[in-house]
Short mmCIF file of C-alpha atoms and ligand atoms in Angstrom, two decimals:
data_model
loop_
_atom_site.label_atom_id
_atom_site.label_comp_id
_atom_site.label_asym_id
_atom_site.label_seq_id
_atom_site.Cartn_x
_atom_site.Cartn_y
_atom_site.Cartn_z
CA UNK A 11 7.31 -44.12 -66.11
CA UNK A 12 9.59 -44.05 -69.02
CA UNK A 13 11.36 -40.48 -69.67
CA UNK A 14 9.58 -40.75 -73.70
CA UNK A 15 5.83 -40.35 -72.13
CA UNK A 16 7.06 -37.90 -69.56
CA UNK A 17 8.71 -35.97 -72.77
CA UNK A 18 5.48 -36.43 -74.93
CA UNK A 19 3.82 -34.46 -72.20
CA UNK A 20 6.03 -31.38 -72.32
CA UNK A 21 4.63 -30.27 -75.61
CA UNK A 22 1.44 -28.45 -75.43
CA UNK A 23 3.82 -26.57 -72.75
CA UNK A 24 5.54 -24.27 -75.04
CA UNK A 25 3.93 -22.97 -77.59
CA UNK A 26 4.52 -19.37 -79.02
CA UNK A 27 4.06 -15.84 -76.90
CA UNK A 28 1.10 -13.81 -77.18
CA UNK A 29 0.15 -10.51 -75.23
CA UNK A 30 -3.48 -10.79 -76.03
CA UNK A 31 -3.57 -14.62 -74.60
CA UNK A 32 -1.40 -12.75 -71.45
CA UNK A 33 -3.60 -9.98 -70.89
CA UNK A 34 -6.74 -12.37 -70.69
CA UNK A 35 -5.06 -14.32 -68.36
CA UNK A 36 -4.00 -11.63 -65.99
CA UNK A 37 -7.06 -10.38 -66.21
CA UNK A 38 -9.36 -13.23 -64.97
CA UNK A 39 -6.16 -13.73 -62.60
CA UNK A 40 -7.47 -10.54 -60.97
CA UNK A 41 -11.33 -11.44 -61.22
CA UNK A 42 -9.77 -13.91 -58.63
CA UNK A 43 -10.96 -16.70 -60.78
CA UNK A 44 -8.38 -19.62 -60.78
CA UNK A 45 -6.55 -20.04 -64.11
CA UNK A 46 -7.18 -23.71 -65.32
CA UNK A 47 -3.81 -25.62 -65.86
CA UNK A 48 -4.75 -25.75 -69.58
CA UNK A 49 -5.66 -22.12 -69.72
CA UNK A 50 -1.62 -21.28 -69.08
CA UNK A 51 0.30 -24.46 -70.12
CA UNK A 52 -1.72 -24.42 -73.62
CA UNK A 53 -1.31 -20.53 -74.07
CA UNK A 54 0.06 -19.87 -78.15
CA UNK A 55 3.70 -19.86 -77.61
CA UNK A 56 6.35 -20.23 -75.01
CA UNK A 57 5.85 -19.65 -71.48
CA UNK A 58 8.02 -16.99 -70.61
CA UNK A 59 9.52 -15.85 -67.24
CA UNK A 60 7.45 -12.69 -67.09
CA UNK A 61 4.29 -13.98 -68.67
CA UNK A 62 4.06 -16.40 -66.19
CA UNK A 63 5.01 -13.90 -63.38
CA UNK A 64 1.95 -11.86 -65.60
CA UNK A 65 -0.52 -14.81 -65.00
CA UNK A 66 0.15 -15.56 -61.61
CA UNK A 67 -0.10 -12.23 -60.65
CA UNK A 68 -2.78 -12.31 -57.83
CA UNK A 69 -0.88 -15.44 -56.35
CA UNK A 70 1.51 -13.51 -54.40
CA UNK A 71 4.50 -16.45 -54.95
CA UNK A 72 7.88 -14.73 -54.84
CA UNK A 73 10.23 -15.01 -57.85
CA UNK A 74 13.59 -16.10 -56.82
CA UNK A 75 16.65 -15.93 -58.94
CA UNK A 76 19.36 -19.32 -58.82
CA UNK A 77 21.74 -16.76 -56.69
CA UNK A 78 19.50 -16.38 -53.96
CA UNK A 79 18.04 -19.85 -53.60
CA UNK A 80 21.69 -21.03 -53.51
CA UNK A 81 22.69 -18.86 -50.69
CA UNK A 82 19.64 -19.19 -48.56
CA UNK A 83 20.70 -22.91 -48.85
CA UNK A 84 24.41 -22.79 -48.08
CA UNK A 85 25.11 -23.73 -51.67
CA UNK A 86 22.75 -26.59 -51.57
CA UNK A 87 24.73 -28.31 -49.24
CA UNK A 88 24.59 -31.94 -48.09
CA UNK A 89 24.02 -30.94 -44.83
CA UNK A 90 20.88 -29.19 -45.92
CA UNK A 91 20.00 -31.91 -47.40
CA UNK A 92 16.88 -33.48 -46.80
CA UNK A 93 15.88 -36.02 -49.25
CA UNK A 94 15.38 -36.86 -53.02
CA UNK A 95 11.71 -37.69 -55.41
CA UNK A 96 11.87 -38.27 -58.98
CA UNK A 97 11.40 -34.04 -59.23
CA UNK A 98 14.90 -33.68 -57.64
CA UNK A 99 16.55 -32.88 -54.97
CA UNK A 100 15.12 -30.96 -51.99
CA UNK A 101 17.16 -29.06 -49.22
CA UNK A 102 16.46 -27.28 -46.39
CA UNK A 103 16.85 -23.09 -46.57
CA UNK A 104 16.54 -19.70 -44.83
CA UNK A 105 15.12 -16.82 -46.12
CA UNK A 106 14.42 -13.36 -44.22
CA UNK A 107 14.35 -9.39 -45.13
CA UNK A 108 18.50 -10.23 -46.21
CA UNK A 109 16.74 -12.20 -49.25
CA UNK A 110 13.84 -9.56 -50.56
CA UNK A 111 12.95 -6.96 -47.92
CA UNK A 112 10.08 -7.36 -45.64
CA UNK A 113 10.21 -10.85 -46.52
CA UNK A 114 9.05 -13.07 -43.48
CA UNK A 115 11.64 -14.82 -41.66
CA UNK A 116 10.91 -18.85 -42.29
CA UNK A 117 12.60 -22.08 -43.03
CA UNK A 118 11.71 -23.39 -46.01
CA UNK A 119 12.44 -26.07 -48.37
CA UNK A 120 14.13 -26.08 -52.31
CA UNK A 121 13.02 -28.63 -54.54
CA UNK A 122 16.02 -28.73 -57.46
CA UNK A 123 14.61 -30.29 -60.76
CA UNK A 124 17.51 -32.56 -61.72
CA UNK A 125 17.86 -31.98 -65.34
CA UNK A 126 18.84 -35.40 -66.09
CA UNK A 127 15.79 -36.62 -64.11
CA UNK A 128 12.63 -37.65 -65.80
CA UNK A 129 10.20 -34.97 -64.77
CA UNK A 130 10.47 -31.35 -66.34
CA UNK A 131 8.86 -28.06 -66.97
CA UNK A 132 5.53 -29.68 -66.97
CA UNK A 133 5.39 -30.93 -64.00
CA UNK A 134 6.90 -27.97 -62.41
CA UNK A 135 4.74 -25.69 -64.07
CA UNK A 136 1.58 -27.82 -62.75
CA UNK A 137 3.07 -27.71 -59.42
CA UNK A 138 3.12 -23.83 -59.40
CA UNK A 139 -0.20 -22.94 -61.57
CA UNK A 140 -2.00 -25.26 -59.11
CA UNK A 141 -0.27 -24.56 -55.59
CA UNK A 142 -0.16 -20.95 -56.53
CA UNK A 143 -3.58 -20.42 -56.69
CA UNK A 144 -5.30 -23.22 -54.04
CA UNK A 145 -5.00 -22.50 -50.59
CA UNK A 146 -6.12 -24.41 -47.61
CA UNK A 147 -4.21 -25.63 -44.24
CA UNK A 148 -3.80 -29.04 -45.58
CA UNK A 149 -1.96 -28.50 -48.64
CA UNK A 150 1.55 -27.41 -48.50
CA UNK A 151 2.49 -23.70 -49.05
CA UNK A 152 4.41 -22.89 -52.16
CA UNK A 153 6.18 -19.99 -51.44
CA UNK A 154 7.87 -18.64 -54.83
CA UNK A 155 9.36 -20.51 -57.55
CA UNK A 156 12.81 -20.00 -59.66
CA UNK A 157 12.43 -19.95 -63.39
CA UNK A 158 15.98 -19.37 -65.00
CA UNK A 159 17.44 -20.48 -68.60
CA UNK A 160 16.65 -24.15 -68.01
CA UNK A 161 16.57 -24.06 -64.08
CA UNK A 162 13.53 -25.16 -62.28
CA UNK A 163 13.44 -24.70 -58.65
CA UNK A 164 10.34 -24.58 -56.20
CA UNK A 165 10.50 -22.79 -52.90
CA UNK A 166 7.97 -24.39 -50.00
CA UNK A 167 7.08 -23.67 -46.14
CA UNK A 168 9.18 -26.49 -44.36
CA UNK A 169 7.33 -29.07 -42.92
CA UNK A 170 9.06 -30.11 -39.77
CA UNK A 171 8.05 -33.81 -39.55
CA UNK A 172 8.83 -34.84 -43.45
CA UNK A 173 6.62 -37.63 -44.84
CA UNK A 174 4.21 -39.66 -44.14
CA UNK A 175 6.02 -42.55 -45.44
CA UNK A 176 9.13 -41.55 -43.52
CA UNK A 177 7.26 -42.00 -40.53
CA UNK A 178 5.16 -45.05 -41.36
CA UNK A 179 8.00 -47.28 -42.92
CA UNK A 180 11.58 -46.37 -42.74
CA UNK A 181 13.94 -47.66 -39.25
CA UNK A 182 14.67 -44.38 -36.73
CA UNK A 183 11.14 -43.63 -36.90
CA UNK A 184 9.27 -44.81 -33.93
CA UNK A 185 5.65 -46.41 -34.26
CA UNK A 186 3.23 -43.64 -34.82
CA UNK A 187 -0.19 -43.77 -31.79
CA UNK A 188 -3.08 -44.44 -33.58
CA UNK A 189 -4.20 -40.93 -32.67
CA UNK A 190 -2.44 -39.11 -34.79
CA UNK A 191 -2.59 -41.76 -37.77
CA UNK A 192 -6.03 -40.80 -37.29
CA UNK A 193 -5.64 -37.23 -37.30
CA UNK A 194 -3.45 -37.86 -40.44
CA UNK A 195 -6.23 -39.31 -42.32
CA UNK A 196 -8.59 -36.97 -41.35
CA UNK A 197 -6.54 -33.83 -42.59
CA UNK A 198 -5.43 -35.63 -45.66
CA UNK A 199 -9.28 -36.12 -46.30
CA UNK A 200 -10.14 -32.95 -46.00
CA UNK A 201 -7.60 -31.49 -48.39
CA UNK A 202 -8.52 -33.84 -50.71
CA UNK A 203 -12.36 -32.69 -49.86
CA UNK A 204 -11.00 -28.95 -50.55
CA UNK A 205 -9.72 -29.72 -53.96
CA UNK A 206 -12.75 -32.01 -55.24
CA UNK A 207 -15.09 -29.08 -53.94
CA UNK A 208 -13.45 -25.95 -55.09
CA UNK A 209 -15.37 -23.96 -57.56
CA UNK A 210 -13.07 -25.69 -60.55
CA UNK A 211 -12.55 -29.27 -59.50
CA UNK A 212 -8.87 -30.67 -59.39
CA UNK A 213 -7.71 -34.37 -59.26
CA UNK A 214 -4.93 -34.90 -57.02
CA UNK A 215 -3.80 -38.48 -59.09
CA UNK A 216 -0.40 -39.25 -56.61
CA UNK A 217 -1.98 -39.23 -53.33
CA UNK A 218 0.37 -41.60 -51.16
CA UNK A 219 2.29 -41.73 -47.78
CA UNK A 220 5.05 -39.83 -49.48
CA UNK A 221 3.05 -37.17 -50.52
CA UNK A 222 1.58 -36.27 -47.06
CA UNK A 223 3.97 -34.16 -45.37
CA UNK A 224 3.78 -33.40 -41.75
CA UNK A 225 4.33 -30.22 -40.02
CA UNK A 226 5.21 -30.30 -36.50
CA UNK A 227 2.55 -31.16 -34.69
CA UNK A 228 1.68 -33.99 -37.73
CA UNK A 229 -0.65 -31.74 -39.46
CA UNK A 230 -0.61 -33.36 -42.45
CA UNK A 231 -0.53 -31.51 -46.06
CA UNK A 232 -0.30 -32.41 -49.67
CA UNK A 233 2.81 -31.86 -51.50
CA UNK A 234 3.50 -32.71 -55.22
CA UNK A 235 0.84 -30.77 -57.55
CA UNK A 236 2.88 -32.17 -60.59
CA UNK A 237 0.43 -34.96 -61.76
CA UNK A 238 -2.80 -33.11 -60.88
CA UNK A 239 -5.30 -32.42 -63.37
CA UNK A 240 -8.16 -29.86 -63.92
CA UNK A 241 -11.77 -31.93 -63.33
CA UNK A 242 -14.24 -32.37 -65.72
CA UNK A 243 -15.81 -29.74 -67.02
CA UNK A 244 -19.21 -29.28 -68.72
CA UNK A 245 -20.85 -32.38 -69.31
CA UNK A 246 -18.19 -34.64 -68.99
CA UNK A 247 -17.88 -37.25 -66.28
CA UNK A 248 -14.27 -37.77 -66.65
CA UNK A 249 -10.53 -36.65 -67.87
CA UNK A 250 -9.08 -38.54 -70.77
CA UNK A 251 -5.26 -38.83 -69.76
CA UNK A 252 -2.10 -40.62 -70.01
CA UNK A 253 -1.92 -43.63 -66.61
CA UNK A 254 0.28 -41.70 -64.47
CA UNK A 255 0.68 -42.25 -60.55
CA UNK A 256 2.01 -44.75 -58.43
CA UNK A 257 1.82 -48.69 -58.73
CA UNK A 258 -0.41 -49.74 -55.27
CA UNK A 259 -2.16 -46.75 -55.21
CA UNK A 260 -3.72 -45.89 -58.76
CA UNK A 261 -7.52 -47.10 -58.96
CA UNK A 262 -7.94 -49.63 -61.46
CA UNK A 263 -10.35 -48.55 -63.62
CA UNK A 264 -7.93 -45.74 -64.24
CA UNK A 265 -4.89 -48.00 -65.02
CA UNK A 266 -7.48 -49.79 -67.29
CA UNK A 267 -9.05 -46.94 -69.68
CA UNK A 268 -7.23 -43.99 -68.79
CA UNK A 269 -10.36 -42.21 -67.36
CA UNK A 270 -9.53 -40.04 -64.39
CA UNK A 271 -12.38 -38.88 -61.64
CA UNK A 272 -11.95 -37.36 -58.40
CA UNK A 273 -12.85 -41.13 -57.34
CA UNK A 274 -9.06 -42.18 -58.59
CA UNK A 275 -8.51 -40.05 -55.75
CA UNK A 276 -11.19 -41.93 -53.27
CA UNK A 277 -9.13 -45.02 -54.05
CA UNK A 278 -6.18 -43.87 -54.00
CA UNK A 279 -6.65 -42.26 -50.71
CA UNK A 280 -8.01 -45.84 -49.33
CA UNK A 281 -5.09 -47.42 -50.25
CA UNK A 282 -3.05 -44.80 -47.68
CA UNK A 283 -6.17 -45.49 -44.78
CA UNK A 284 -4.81 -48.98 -45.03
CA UNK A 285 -1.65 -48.71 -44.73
CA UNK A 286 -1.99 -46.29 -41.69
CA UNK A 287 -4.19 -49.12 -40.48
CA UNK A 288 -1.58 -51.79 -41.12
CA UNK A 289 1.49 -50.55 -41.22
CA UNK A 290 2.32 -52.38 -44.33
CA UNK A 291 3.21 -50.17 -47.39
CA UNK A 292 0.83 -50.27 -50.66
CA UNK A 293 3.30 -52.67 -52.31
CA UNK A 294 5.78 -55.03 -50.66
CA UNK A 295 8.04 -57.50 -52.67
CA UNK A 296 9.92 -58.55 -49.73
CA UNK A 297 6.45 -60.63 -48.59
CA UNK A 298 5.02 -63.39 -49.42
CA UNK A 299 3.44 -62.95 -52.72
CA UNK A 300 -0.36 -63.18 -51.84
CA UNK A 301 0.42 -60.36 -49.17
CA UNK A 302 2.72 -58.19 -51.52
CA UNK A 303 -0.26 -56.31 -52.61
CA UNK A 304 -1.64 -54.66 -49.55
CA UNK A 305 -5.19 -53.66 -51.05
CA UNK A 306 -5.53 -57.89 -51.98
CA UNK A 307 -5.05 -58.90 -48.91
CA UNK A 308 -5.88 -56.99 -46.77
CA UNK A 309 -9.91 -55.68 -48.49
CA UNK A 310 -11.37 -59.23 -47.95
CA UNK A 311 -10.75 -58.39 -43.81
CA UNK A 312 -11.57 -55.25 -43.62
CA UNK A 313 -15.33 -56.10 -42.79
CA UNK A 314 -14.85 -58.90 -40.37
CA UNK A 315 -13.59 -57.63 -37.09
CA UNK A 316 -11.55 -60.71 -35.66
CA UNK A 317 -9.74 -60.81 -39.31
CA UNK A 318 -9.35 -57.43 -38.80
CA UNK A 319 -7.51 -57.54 -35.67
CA UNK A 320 -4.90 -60.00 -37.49
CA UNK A 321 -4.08 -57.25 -40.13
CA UNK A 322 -3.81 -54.39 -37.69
CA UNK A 323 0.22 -52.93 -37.30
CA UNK A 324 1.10 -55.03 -34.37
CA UNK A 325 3.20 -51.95 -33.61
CA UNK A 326 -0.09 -50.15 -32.31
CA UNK A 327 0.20 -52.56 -29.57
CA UNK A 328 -4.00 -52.80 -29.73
CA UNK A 329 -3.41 -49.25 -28.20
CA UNK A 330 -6.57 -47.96 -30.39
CA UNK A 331 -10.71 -47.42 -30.03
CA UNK A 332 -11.94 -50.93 -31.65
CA UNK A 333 -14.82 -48.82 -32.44
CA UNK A 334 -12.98 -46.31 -34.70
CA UNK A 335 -10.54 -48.85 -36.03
CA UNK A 336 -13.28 -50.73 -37.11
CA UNK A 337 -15.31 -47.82 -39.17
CA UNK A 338 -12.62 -46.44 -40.08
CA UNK A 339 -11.86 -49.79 -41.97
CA UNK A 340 -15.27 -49.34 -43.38
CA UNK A 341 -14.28 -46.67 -44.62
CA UNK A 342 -11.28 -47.95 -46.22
CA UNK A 343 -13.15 -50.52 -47.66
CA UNK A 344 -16.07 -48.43 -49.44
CA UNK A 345 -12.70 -46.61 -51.20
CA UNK A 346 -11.27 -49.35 -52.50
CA UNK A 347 -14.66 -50.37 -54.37
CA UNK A 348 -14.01 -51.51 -57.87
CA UNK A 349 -16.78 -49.69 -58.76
CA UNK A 350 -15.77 -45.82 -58.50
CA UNK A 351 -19.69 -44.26 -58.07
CA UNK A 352 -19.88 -47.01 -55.42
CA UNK A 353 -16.60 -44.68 -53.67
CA UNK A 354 -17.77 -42.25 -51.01
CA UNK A 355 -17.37 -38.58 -51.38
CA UNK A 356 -14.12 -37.23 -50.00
CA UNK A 357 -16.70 -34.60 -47.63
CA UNK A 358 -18.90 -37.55 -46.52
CA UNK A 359 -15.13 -39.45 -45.50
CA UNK A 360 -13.88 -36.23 -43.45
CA UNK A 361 -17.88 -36.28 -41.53
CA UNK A 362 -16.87 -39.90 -40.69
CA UNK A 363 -13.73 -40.25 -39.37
CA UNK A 364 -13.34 -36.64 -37.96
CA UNK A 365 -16.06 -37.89 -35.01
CA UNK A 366 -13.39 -40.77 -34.31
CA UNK A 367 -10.79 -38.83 -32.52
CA UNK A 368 -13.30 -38.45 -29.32
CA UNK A 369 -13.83 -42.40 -29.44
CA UNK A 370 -11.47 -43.53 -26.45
CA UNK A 371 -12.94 -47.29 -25.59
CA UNK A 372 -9.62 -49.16 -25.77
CA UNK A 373 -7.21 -46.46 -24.88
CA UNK A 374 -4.59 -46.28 -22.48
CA UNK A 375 -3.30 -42.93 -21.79
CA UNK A 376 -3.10 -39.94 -23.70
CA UNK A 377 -2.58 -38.47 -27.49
CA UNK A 378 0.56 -38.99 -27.39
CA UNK A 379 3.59 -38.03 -29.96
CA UNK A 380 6.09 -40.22 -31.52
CA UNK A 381 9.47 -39.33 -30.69
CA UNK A 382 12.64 -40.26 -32.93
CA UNK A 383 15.07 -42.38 -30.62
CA UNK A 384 18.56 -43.73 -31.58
CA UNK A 385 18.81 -45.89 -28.55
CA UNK A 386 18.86 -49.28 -28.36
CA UNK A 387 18.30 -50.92 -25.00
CA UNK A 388 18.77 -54.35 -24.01
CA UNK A 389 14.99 -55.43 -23.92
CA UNK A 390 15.25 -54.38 -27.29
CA UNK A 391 17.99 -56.82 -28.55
CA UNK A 392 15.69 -59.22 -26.80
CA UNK A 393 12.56 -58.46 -29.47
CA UNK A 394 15.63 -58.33 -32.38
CA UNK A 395 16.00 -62.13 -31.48
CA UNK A 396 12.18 -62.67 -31.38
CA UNK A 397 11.74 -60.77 -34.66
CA UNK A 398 14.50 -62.72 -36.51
CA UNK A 399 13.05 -65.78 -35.29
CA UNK A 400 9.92 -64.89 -37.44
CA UNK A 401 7.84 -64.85 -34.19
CA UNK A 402 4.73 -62.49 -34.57
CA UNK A 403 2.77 -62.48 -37.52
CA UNK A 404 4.95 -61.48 -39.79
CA UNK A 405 4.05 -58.20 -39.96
CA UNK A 406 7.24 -55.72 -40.38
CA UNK A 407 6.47 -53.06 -38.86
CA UNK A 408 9.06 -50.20 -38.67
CA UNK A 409 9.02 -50.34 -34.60
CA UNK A 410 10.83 -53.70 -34.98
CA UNK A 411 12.87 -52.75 -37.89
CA UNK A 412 14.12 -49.87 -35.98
CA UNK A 413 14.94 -52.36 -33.38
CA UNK A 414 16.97 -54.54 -35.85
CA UNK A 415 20.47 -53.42 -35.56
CA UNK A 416 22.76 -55.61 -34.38
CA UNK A 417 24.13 -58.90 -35.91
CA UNK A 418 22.36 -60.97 -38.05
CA UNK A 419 18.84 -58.75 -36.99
CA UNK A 420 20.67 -55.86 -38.30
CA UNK A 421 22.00 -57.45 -42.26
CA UNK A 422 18.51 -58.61 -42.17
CA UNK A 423 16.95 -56.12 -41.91
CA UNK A 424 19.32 -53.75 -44.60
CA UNK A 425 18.17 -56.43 -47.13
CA UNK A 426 14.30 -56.30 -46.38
CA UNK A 427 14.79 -52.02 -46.64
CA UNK A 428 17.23 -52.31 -49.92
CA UNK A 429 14.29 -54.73 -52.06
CA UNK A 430 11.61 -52.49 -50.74
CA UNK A 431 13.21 -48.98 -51.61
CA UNK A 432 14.30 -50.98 -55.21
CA UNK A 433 10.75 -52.24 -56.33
CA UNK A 434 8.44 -49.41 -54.57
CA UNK A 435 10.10 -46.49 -54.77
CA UNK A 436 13.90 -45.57 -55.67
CA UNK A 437 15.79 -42.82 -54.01
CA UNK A 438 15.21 -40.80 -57.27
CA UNK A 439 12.13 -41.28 -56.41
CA UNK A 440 8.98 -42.32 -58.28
CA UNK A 441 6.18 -39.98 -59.62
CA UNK A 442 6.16 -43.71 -60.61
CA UNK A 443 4.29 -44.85 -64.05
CA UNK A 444 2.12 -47.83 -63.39
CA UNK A 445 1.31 -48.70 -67.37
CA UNK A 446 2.81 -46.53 -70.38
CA UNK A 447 -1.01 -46.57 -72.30
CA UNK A 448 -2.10 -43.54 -74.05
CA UNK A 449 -5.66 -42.81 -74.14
CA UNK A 450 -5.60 -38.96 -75.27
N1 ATP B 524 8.18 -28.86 -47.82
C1 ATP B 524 8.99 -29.82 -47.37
N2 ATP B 524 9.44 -29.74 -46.09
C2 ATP B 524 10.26 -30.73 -45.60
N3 ATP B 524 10.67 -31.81 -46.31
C3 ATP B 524 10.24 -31.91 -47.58
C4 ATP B 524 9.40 -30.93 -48.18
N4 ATP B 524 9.13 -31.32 -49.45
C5 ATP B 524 9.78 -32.49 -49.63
N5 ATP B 524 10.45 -32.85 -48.52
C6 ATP B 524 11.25 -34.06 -48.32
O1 ATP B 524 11.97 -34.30 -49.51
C7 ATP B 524 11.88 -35.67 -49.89
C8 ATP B 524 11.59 -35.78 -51.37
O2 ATP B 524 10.29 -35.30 -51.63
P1 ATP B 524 9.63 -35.38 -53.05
O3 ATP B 524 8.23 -34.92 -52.89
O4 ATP B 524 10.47 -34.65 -54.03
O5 ATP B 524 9.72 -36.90 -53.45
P2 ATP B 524 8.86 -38.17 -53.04
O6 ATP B 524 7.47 -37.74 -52.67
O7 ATP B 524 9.63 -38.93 -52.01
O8 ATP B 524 8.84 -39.00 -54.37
P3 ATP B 524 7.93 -38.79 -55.65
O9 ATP B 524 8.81 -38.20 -56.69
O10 ATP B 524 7.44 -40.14 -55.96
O11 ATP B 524 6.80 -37.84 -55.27
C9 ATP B 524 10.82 -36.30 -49.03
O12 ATP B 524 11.44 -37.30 -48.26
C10 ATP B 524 10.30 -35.25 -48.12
O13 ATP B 524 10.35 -35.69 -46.80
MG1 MG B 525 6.44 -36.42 -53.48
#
């Protein structure tokens, strides 16, 4: 999206102070009722340090000064590092009774807002009204937050395993079993049931593989509260907003009228089933062009089980229940209805595909976990050739890419990565605008 509409957003942000506003706040903070985004971000007057520290005062987050989050990260060192979103920079820290006493020893991880970036105090601020308040096993902890002259910093439990999309598409990551894709999408469901059911709804908008972070044993949680959005309230059937979110994900009724309902999310969260399915990511450039956009070609298979054995991630090796692969295409394919009442429930999608982890017909072995290798054997170099040939079905699926490291295999292979990070998502990231339309 273009830094203007992300700026246009930051107003009703900061308006002017008032303790009467502050005390109502902190009041209904303590009536354990959870404050609406609205209810803080549109409060008369600047946000201030301490009013927010006021209004989030039954959230238990810590407040951490610059100082400490600097040292607990070893300056926010490149060895610390541990990757980059359109929010910032994140690193890997410490923190222990040395930081704040009778603080919990833990690893955790620093998301920098990178004040030349495009995202800002809004999307910060959403990220600790919402996480601050929700609570559930699959969404990621926020632990405290930094809010200093124009410093943003948020402080979260580390999640061993990284992304989703780490996991699913980039080279040193071996093929995940279809096991624990499964028990991805199933714990990804249900926090996505948990925020659609809460007493005050709340739409997710940029659920994608990059999102999902994995602790680790791959429990998956959601990360990134910036974009999310208070539900409906009253009457209403829908939020009026701004088209924010992802390209390949976003339903399309929201990228046409700007009306967001928790079944943006249903879609959205289809779009992910099917790529855990296929091991193709939501948008592709480097492919033909009538496969570039997964949910095109792929919907018209997903009810016919021999086409649906052609689009399956050839890195599964077939190692999968043909049962569950196949409902849990169904599945897929009711989410990625045009229509979005035609869109199951996010609870009736968890009571689906939760039964599918006892289905073994199909199975050889175990539930077993992917390990990260940096060896390449000789048998290997062998499938490189095969690969470069264009042998299979075309389907590049990160087990071969990770295999594609020497010679030609290898240059290959850097170019197919390079287009893909350039037109899906860039190493600043995304929180990636799919049409600039304004419909508030
Ligand atoms: N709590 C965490 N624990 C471990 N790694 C994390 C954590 N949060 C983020 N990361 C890592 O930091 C990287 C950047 O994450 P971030 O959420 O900022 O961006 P993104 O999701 O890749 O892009 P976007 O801006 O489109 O959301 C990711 O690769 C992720 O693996
Ligand atoms: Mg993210």
């Amino acid at each position: 999206m273009s830094g203007k509409s992300w700026k246009s957003l930051l107003r009703g942000c900061c308006g002017s102070s008032s303790n009467d506003q502050q005390g109502k706040l902190a009041s209904k903070q303590r009536s354990l009722q959870r404050l609406s985004f609205s209810e803080i971000s549109h409060s008369p007057g600047p946000l201030s340090p301490s009013d927010l520290t006021v209004s989030l005062a039954g959230s238990n987050l810590y407040v951490f000064s610059l100082a400490e989050l600097q040292m607990v990260t070893g300056g926010f060192s490149n060895s610390n590092f541990l990757g980059e979103g359109g929010f910032g920079p994140v690193y890997k820290g410490f923190i222990d009774e040395k930081v704040r006493p009778g603080m919990e020893a833990q690893t955790v991880a620093v998301k920098l807002l990178d004040l030349d970036g495009v995202q800002g105090h809004r999307e910060w601020l959403a990220e600790v009204i919402f996480l601050g308040q929700l609570s559930n096993p699959h969404l990621v902890k926020l632990i405290g937050y930094c809010y200093e002259n124009e410093h943003r910093l948020l402080v979260y439990e580390y999640m061993a395993k990284g992304s989703l999309e780490n996991h699913l598409f980039k080279r040193h990551f071996t093929s995940l079993p279809w096991l624990t894709r499964l028990k991805i999408a199933v714990g990804a469901a249900k926090g996505l049931a948990f925020l659609h059911e809460t007493e005050k709804p709340v739409i997710y908008r940029d659920f994608k593989a990059s999102n999902i972070l994995l602790d680790s044993d791959f429990t998956p949680k959601l990360s990134d509260f910036g974009l999310a959005k208070d539900g409906p309230e009253g009457d209403n059937t829908h939020v009026s907003t701004r088209v924010m979110g992802t390209e390949g994900y976003a339903a399309p009724e929201y990228i046409m009228t700007g009306h967001l309902t928790t079944k943006s999310d249903v879609y959205s969260y289809g779009v992910v089933l099917l790529e855990l399915l296929t091991g193709r990511r939501s948008v592709d450039k480097t492919r033909p062009s009538r496969e570039q956009n997964l949910v095109e070609w792929a919907r018209p298979c997903l009810n016919d089980t021999r086409k649906l054995m052609r689009i399956m991630d050839t890195s599964l090796d077939q190692q999968y229940s043909h049962k569950a692969v196949q409902k849990a295409a169904t599945v897929a394919y009711q989410c990625l209805n045009h229509t979005p009442k035609s869109r199951p429930q996010m609870s009736t999608i968890v009571e689906i595909l939760e039964p599918l982890l006892d289905f073994d017909d199909g199975m050889i072995g175990t539930f077993v976990f992917s390990v990260e290798t940096e060896v390449v054997g000789e048998e290997e170099e062998e499938e490189e050739k095969k690969g470069c040939n264009g042998s299979g079905n075309g389907n590049y699926h990160k087990g071969q890419r990770h295999k594609m490291r020497s010679s030609k295999c290898g240059r290959h292979s850097d170019v197919l990565l390079y287009r893909n990070s350039a037109t899906n998502y860039s190493r600043k990231g995304t929180g990636a605008m799919v049409v600039n339309m304004e419909c508030e």
